[in-house]
Coordinates of N, CA and C in Angstrom, one line a residue:
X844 N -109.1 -183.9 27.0 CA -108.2 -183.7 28.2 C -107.3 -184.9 28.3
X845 N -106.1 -184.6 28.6 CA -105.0 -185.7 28.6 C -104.7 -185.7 30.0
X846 N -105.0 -187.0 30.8 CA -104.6 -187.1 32.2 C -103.2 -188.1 32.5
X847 N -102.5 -187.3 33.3 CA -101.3 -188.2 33.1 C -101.8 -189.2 34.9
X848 N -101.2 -190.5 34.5 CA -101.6 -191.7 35.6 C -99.9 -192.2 35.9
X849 N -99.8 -191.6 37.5 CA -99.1 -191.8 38.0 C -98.4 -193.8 38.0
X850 N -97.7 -193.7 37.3 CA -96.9 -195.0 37.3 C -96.1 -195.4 38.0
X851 N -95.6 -195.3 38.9 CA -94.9 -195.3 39.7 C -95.3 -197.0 40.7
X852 N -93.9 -197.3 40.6 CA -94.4 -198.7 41.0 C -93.7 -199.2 42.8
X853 N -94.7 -199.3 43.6 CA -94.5 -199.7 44.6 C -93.7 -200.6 44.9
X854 N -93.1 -200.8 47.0 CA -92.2 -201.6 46.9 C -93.1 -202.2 48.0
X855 N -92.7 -203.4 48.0 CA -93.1 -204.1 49.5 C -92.0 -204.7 50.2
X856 N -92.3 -204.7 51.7 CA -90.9 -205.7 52.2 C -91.6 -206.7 52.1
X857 N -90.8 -208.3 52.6 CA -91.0 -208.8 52.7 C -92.4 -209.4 53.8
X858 N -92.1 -208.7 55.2 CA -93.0 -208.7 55.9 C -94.4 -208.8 55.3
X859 N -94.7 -207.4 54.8 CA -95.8 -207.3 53.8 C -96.7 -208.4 53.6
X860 N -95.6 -208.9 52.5 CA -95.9 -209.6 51.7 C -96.7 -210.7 52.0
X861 N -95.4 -211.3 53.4 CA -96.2 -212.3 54.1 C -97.0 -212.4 54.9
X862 N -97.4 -211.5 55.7 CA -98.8 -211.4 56.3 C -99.9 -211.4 55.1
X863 N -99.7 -210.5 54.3 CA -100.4 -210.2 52.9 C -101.5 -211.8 52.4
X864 N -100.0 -212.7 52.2 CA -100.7 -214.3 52.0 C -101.2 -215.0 53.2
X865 N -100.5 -214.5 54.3 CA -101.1 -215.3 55.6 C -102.9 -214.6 55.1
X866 N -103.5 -213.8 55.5 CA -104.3 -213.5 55.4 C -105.6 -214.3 54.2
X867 N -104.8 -214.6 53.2 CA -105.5 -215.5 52.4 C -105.6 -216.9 53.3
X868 N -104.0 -217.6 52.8 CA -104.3 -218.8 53.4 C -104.7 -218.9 55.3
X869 N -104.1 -218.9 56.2 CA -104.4 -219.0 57.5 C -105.7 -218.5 57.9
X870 N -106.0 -216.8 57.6 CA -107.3 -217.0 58.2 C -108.4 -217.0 57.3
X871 N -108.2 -217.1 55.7 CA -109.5 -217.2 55.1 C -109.7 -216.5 54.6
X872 N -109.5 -215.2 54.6 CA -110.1 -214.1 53.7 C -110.1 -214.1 52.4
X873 N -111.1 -213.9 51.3 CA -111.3 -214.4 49.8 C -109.9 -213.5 49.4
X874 N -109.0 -213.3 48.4 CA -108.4 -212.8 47.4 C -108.7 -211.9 47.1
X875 N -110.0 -211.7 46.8 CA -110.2 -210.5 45.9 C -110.5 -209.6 47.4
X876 N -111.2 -209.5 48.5 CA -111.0 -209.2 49.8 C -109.9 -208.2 50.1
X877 N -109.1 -209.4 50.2 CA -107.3 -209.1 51.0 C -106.7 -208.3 49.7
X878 N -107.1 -208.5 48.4 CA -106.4 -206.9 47.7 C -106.9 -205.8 47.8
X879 N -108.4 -205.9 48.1 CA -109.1 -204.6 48.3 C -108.6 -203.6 49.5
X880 N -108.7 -204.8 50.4 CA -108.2 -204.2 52.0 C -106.9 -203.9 51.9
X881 N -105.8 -204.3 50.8 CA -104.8 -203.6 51.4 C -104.5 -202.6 50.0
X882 N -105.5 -202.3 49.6 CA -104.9 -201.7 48.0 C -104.5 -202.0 47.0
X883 N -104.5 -203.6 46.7 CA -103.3 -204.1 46.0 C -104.5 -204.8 44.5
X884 N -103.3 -205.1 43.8 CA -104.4 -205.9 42.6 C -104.2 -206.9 43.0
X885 N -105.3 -207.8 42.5 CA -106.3 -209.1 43.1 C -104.4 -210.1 42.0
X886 N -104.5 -209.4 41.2 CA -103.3 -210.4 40.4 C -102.0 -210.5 41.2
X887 N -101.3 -209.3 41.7 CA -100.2 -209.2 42.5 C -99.9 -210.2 43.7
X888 N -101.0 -209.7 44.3 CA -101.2 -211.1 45.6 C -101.3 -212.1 45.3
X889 N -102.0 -213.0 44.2 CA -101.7 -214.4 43.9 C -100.4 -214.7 43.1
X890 N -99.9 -213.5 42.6 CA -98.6 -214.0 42.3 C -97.4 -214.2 43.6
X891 N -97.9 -213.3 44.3 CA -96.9 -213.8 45.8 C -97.8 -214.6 46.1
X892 N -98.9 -215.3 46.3 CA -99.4 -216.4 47.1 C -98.2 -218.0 46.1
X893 N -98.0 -217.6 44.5 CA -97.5 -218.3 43.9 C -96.2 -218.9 44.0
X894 N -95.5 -217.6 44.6 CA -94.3 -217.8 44.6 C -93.6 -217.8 46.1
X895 N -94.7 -218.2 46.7 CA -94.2 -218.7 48.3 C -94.0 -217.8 49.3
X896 N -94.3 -216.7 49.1 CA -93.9 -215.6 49.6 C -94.8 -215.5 51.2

């Protein structure tokens, strides 16, 4: 069986983003946590925690 996997690549605003890392840094929540909770890969979010977002 051949399943096709939707690729389709999401957009975030800015806001997002930044609550997204507030949630890491300000109140603490682990990383791997705050991607779960918001759907996101654990990698994506530390690259906006990286890039100041």
């Amino acid at each position: 069986m051949n399943r096709r996997v939707d690729m389709t690549r999401r957009k975030f605003s800015r806001e997002f983003k930044v609550e997204a890392v507030r949630l890491v840094t300000d109140r603490g929540v682990a990383v791997a946590q705050a991607a779960r909770d918001l759907d996101l890969a654990e990698s994506v979010l530390r690259r906006w925690m990286a890039n100041g977002r």
